[in-house]
CSV table of C-alpha atoms in Angstrom, one decimal:
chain,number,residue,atom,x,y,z
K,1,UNK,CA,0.0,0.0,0.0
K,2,UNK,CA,3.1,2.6,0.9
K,3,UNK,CA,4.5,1.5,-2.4
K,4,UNK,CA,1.0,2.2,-3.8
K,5,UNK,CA,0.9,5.8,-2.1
K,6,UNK,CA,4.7,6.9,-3.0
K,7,UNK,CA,4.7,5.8,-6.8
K,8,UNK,CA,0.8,8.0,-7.0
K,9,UNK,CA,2.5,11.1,-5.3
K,10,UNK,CA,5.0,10.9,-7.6
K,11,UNK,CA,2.5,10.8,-10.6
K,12,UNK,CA,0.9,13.4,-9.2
K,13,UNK,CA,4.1,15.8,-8.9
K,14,UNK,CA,5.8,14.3,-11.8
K,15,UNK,CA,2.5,15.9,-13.3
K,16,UNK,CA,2.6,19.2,-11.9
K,17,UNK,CA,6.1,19.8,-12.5
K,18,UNK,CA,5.3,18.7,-16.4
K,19,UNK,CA,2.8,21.3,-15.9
K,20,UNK,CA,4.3,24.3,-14.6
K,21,UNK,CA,6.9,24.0,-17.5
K,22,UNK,CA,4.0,23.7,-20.0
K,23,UNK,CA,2.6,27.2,-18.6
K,24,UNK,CA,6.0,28.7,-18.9
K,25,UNK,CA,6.0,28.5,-22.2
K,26,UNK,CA,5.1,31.6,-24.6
K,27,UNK,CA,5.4,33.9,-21.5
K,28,UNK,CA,7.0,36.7,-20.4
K,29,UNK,CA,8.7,36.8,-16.8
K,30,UNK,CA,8.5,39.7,-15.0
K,31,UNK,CA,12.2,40.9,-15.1
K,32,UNK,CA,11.6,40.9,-19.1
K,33,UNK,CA,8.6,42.6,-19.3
K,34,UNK,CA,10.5,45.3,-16.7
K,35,UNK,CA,13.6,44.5,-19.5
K,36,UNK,CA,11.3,45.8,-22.8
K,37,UNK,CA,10.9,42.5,-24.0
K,38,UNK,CA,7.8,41.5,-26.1
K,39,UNK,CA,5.9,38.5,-27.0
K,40,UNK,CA,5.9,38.1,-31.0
K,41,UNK,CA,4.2,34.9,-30.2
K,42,UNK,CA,1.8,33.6,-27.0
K,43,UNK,CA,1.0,30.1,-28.0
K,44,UNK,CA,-2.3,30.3,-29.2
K,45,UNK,CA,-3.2,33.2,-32.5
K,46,UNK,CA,-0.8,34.2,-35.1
K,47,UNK,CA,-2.4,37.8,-34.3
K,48,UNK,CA,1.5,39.3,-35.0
K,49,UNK,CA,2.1,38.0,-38.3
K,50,UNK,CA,0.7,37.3,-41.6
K,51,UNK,CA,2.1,35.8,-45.0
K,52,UNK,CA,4.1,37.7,-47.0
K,53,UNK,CA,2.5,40.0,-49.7
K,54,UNK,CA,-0.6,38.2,-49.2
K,55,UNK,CA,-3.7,37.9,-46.5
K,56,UNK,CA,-4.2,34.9,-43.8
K,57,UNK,CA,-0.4,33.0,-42.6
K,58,UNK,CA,-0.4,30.5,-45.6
K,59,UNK,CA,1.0,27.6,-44.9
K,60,UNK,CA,1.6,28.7,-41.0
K,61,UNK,CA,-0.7,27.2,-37.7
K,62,UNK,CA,-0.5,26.9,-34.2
K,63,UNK,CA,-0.2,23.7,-32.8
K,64,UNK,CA,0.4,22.6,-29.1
K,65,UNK,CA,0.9,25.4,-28.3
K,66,UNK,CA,4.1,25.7,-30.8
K,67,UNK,CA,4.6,27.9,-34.0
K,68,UNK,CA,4.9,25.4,-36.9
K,69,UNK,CA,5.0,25.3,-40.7
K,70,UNK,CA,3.2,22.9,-42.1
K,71,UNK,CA,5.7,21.9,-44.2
K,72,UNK,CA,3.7,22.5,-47.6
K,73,UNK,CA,6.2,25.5,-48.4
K,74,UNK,CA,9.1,26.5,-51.2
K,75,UNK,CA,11.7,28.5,-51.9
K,76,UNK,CA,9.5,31.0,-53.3
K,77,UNK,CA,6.4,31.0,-51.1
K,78,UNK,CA,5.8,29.1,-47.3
K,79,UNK,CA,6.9,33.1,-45.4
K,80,UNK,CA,5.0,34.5,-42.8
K,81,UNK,CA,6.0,38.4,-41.2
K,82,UNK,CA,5.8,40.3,-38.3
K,83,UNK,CA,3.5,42.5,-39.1
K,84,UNK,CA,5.5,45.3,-37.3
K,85,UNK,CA,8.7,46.7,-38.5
K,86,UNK,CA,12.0,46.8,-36.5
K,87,UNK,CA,15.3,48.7,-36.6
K,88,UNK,CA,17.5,47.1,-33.8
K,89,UNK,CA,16.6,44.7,-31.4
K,90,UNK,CA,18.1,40.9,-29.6
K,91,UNK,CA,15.4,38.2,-30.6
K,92,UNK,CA,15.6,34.8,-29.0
K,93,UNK,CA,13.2,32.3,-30.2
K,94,UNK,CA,13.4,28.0,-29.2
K,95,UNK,CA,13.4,25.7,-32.1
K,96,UNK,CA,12.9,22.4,-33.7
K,97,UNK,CA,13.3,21.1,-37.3
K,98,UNK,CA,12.0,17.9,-38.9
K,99,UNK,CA,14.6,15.6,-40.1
K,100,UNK,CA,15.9,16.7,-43.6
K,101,UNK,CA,14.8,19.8,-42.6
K,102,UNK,CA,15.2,23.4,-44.4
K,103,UNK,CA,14.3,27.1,-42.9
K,104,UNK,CA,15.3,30.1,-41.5
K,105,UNK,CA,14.5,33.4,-40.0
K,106,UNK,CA,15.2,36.7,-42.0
K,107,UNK,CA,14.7,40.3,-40.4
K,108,UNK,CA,14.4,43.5,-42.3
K,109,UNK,CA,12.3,41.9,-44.8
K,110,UNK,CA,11.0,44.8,-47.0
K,111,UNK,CA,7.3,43.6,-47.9
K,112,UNK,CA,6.5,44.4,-51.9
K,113,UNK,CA,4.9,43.5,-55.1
K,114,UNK,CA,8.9,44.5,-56.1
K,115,UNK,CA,10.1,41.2,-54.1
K,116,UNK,CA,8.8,38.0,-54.7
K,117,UNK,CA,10.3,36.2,-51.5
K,118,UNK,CA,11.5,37.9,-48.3
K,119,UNK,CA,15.3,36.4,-49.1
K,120,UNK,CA,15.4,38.9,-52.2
K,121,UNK,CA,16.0,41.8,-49.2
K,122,UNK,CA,16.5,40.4,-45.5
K,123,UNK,CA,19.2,38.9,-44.6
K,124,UNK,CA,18.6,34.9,-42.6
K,125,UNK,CA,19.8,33.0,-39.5
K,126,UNK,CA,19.9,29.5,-41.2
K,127,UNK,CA,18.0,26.9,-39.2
K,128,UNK,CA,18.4,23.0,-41.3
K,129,UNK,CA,19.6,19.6,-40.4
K,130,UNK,CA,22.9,19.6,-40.8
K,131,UNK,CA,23.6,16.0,-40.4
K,132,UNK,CA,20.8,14.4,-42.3
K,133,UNK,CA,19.9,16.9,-45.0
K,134,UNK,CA,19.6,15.1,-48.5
K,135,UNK,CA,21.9,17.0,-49.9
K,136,UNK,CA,25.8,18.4,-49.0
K,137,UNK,CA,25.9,21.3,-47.7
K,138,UNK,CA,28.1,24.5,-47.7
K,139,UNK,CA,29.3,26.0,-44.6
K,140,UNK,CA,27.6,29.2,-45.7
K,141,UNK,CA,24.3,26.9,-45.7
K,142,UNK,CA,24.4,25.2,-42.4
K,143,UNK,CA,22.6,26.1,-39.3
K,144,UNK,CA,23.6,29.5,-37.5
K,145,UNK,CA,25.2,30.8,-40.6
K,146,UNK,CA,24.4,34.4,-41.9
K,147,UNK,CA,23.2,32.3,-45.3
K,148,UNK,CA,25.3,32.7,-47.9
K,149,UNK,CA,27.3,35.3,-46.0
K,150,UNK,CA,29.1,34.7,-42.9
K,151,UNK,CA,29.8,31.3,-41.5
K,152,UNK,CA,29.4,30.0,-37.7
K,153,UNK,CA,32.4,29.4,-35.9
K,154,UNK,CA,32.8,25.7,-35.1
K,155,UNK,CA,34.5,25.3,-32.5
K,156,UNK,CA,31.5,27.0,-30.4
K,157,UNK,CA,28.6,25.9,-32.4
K,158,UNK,CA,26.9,22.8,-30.3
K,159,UNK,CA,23.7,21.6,-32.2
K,160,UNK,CA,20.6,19.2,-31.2
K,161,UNK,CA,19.9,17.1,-33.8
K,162,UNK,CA,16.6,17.3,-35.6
K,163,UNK,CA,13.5,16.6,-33.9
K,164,UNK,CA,15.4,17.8,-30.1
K,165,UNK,CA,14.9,21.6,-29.3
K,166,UNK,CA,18.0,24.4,-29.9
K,167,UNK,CA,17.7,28.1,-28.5
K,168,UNK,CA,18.9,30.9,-30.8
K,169,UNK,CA,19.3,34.4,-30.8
K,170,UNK,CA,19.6,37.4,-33.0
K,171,UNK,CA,21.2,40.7,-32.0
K,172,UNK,CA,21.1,43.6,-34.8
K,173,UNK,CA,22.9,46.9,-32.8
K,174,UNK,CA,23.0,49.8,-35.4
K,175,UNK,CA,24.7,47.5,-37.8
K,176,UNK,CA,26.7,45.3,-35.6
K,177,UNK,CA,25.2,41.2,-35.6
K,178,UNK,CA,25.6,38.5,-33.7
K,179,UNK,CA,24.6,35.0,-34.7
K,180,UNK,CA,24.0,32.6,-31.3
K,181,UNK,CA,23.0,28.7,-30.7
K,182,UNK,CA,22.5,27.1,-27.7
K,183,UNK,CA,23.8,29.5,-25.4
K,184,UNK,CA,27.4,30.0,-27.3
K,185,UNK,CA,27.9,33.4,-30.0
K,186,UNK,CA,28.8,31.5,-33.1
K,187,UNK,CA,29.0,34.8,-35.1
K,188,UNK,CA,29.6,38.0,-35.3
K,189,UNK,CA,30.0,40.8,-38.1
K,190,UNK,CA,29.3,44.5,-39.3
K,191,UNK,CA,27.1,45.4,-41.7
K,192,UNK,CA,27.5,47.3,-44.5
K,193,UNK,CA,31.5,47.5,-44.3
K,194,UNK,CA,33.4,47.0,-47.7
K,195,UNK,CA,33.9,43.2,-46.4
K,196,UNK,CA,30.2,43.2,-46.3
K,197,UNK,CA,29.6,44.3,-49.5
K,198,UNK,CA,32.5,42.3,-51.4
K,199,UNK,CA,30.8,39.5,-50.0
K,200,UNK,CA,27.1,40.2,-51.3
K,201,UNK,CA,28.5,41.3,-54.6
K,202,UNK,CA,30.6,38.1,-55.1
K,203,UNK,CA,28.8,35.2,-54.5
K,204,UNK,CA,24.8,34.1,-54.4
K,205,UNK,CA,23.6,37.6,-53.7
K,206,UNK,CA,25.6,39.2,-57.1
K,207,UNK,CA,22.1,38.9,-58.7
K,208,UNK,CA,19.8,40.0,-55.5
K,209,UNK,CA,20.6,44.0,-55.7
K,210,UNK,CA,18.5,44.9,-52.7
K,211,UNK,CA,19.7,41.8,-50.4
K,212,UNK,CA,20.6,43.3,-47.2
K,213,UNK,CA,20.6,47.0,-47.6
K,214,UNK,CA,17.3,48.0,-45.1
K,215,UNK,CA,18.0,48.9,-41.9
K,216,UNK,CA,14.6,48.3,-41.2
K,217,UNK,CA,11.9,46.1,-41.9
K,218,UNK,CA,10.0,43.0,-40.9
K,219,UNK,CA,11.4,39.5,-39.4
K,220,UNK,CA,9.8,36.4,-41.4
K,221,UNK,CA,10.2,32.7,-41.1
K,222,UNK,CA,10.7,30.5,-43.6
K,223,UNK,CA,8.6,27.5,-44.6
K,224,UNK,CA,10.8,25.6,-46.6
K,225,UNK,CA,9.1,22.1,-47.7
K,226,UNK,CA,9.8,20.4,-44.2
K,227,UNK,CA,8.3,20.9,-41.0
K,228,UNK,CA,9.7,22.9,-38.2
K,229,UNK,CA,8.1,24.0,-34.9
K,230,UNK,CA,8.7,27.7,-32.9
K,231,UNK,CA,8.1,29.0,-29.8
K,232,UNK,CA,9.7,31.4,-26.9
K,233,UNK,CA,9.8,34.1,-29.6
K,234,UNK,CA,10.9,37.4,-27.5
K,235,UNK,CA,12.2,40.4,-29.1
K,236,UNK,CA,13.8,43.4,-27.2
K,237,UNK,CA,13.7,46.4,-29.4
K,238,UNK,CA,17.0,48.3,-29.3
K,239,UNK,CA,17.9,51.7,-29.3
K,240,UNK,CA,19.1,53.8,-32.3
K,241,UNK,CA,21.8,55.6,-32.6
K,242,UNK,CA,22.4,59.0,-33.7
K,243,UNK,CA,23.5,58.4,-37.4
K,244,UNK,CA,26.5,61.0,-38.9
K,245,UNK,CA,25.8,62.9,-41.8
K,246,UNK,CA,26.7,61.6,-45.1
K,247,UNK,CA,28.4,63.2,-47.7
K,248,UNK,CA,27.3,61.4,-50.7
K,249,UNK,CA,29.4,62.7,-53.8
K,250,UNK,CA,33.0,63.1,-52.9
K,251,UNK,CA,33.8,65.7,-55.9
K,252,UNK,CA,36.2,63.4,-57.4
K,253,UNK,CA,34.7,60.0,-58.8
K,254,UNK,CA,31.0,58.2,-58.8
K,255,UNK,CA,32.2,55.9,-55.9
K,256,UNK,CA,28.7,55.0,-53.5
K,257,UNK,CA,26.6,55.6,-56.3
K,258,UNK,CA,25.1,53.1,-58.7
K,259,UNK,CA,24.5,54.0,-62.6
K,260,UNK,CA,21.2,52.4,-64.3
K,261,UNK,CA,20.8,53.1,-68.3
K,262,UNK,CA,23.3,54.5,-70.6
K,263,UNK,CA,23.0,58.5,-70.0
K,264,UNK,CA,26.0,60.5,-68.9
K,265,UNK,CA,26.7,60.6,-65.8
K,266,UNK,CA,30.8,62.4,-64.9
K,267,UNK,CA,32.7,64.5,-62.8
K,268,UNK,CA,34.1,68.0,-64.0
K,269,UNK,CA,35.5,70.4,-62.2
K,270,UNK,CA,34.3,68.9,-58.6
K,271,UNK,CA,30.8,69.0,-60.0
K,272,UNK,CA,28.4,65.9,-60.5
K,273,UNK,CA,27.1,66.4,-64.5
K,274,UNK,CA,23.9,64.4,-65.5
K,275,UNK,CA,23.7,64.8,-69.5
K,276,UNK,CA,21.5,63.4,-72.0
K,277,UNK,CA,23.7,60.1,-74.5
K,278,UNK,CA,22.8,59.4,-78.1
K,279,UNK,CA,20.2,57.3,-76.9
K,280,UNK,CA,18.1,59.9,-75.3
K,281,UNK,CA,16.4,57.5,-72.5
K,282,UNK,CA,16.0,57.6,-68.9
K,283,UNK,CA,18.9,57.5,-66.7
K,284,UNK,CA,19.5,57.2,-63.4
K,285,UNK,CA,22.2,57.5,-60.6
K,286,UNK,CA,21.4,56.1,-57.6
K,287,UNK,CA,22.9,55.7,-53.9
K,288,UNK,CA,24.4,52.3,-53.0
K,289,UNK,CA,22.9,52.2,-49.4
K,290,UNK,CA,19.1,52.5,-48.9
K,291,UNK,CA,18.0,55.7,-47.2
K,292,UNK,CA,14.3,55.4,-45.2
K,293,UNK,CA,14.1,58.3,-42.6
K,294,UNK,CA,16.5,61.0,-44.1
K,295,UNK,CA,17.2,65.1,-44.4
K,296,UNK,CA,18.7,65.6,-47.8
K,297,UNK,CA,20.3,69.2,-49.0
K,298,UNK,CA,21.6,69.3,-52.8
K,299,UNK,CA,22.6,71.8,-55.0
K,300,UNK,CA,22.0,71.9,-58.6
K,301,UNK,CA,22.3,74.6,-61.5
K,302,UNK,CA,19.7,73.3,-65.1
K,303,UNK,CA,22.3,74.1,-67.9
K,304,UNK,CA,20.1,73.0,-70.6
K,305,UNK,CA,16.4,71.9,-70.2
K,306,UNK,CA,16.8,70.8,-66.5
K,307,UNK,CA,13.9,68.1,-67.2
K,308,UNK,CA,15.6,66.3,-63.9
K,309,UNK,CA,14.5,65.1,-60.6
K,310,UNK,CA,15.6,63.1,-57.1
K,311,UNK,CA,13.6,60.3,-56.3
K,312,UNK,CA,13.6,58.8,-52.7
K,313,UNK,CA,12.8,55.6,-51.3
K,314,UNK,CA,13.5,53.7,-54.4
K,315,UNK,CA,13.9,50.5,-56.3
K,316,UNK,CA,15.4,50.0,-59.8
K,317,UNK,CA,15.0,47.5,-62.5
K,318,UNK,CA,17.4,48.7,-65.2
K,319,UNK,CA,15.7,52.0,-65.9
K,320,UNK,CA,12.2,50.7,-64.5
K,321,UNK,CA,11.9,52.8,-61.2
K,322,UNK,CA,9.5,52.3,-58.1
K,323,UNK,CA,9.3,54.8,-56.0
K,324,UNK,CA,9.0,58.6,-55.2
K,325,UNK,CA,10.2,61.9,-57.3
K,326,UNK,CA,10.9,65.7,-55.8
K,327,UNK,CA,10.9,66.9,-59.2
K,328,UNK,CA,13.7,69.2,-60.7
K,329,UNK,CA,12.3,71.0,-63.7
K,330,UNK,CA,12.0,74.0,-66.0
K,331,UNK,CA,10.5,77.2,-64.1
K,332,UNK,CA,6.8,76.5,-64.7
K,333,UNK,CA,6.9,72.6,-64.4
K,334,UNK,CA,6.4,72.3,-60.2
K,335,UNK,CA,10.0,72.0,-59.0
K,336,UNK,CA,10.0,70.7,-55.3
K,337,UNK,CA,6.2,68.5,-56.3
K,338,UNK,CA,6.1,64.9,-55.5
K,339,UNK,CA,5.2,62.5,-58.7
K,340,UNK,CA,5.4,58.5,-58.3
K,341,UNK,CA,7.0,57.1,-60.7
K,342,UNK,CA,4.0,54.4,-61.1
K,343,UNK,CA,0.5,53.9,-60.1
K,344,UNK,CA,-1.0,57.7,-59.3
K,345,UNK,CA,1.5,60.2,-61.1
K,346,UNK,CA,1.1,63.9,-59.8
K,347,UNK,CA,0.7,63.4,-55.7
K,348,UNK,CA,1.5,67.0,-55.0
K,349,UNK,CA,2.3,70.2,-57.5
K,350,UNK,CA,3.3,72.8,-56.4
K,351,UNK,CA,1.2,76.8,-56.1
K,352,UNK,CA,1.5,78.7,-59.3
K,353,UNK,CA,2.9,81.3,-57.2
K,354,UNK,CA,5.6,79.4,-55.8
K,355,UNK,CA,7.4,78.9,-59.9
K,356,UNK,CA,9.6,81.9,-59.8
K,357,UNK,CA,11.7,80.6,-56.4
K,358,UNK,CA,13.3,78.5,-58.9
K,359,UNK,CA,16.7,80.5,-60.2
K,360,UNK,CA,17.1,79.8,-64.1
K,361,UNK,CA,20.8,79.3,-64.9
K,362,UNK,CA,21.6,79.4,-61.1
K,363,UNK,CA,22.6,77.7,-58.6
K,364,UNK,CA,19.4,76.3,-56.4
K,365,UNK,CA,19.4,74.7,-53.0
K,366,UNK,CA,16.5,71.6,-52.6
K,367,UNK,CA,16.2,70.0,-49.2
K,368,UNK,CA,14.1,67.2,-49.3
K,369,UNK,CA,12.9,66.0,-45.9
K,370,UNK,CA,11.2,62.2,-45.3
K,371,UNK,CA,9.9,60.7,-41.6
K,372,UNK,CA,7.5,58.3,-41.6
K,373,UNK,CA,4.5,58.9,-44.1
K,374,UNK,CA,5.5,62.3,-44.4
K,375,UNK,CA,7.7,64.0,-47.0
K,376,UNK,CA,8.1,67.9,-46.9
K,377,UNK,CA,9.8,70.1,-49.8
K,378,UNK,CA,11.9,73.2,-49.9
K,379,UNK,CA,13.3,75.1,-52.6
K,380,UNK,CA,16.4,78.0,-51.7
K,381,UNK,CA,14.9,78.1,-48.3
K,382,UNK,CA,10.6,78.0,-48.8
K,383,UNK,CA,8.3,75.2,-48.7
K,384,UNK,CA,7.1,73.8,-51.7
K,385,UNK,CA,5.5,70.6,-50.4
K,386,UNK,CA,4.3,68.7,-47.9
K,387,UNK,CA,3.0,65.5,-48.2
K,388,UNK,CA,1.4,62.2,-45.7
K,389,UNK,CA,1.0,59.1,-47.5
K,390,UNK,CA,0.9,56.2,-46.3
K,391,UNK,CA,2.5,54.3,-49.2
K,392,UNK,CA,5.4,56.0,-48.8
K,393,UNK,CA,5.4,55.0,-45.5
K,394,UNK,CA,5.7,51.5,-45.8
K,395,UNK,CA,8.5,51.7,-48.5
K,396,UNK,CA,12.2,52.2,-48.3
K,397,UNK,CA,15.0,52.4,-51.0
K,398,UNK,CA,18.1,54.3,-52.7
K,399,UNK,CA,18.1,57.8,-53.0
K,400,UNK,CA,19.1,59.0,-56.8
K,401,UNK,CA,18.8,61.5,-59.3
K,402,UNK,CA,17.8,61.3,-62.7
K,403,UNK,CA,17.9,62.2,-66.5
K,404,UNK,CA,14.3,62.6,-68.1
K,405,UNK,CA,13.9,61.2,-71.8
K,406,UNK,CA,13.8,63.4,-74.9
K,407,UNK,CA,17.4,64.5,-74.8
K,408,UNK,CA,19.0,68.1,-74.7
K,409,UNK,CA,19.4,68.0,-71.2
K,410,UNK,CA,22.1,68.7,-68.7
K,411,UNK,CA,22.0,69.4,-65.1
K,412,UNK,CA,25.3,70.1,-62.3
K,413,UNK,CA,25.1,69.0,-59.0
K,414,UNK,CA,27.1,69.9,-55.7
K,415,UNK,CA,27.1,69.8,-51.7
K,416,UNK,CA,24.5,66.4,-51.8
K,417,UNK,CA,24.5,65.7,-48.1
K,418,UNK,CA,22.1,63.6,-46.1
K,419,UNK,CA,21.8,63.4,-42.3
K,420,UNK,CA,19.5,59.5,-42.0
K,421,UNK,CA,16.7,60.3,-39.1
């Protein structure tokens, strides 16, 4: 009967303990709500995410009380998003992986009908089975690796197999990363350094121009084909630094900036020259590094036609351009108005009154201003514009300037500084 008694108690607590570690999971303690932490997960909705460019969570359910893909996902669907953006923050999240098993999780993921997968702009914290996936795999490809970027160090990476739980973490700091597994760092890098970008522009990531370049944006996870279970997801939001201002043309060479069509575009006499080629098409010279939150001052003098512009928050296809123009034009053609380059053309023009702040054959100062939805205009000193859209607010790209069609056109630029918000 004792024996009886003893082995029920032991049910019984055996039990409760199994219990208690049940209710733990998908909850905050109280030092990390006091901390800033926040759930992105609580075990039983998928309130704070949705799939990517699309409605519902696809291929995503909660089960158990776990995160889980379905496994019913590719390569080019399967994502789900926060459905809030982030700058820096330290996200931990637990993890399991079915064996063979393929996925990740990407942060500033840039949601557009521009991308077709989240991998085309946020970079990924590899999660697969490194012993028993099908196929053989790449250092840059196993788990903990910045995928197809930076690899884990060994010596400190300790793995559970599939189908046993790992703990991970992910710390973006105003461009510094870490990469860690099971309570070890495994990696560590900056971003955006000239290592950085000789590694995007040299290996699988030559052909994915935008890979990498937000500094804000949403964290996904990655249906893959193969099951793979979540929970414990936490994220700490961290601060953001006070960002220098940024000279963007040095007066000597076209170094930062990125050329798309065949138009002129030189340095003479310290100046930045946009001029009309043979061809007579649409040209454009755009920043290297994405610019969301920015204050922009540039100088510029129309030496023949002027038919020019600076577009902002920006993404380029050869000369196919989505995004947002301050326009640079003859007088009497709304210099300092906002046009989109596709969709609703003219968003704001400019008061008749306003044409004669514009200085033919002069130098002219326009400060272009962007925070959030808003965008705000001035032209040697006095508002043109000011503009909240909501659009704009959810994109983000390069800054550039441009060379209309139709030819005869030249334009010098100077003193192009920005100051990112």
């Amino acid at each position: 009967m004792k024996t009886k008694i003893i082995s029920a108690y032991t049910l019984i607590l055996s039990f409760v303990l199994l219990s208690g570690c049940s209710s733990n999971q998908n909850e905050l303690t109280e030092l990390e709500k006091a901390e800033g932490w926040q759930l992105l997960f609580d075990g039983e909705s998928l309130d704070n995410w949705k799939a990517y460019n699309a409605e519902g969570t696809g291929s995503w359910l909660v089960e158990d009380g776990l995160l889980a893909a379905s496994g019913t996902g590719s390569d080019s669907d399967g994502y789900i998003i926060t459905r809030k953006q982030y700058h820096n923050f330290n996200l931990k999240f637990e993890w399991k992986i079915a064996p063979e098993g393929n996925s990740g999780v990407l942060y500033h993921v840039i949601e557009s009908e521009n991308f077709s997968t989240p991998y085309l702009t946020g970079p990924e914290y590899q999660l697969v089975d490194d012993v028993g996936f099908p196929e053989e795999l790449e250092e840059w490809q196993k788990t903990g690796a910045d995928y197809a970027m930076y690899v884990p160090d060994v010596e400190k990476k300790k793995l559970n197999p599939a189908g046993e739980w790992n703990s991970s973490r992910i710390v973006f700091d105003n461009g510094h990363v870490e990469h860690w597994l099971n309570g070890e760092k495994i990696l560590e890098f900056e971003a955006w350094t000239d290592e950085w970008f000789e590694l995007k522009n040299s290996g699988k990531w030559e052909n994915a121009p935008e890979y990498g370049l937000s500094s804000v944006g949403h964290i996904s996870l990655q249906d893959h084909g193969s099951r793979v279970w979540f929970r414990n997801m936490k994220i700490k939001e961290l601060p953001k630094k006070e960002s220098p201002t940024v000279e963007l043309f040095n007066g000597e060479d076209l170094s930062g900036w990125i050329k798309y069509g065949n138009e002129m575009w030189y340095v003479e006499d310290s100046l930045l020259v946009c001029e009309s080629g043979p061809e007579e098409q649409y040209g454009y010279l755009a920043t290297e590094m994405y610019y969301k939150d920015f204050d922009l001052s540039v100088d510029f003098k129309q030496v023949s036609d002027g038919n020019s512009g600076i577009f902002f928050r920006s993404v380029f296809k050869g000369t196919r351009v989505a995004g947002w123009q301050v326009e640079v034009a003859p007088k009497g053609h709304d210099s300092g108005g906002i046009y989109e380059s596709y969709g609703r053309g003219w968003l704001n023009q400019i008061p008749d009154e306003k044409e004669n702040i514009l200085k033919e054959g002069e130098w002219n100062t326009m400060r272009v201003k962007v925070v959030g939805c808003e965008v705000t205009t001035w032209l040697n000193g006095q508002e043109m514009t000011h503009l909240d859209d909501p659009l704009i607010g959810k994109a983000n790209g390069r800054i550039a300037l441009q060379i209309h069609d139709g030819g005869g056109i030249k334009v010098l630029w100077k003193n192009l500084v920005v100051k990112p918000l």
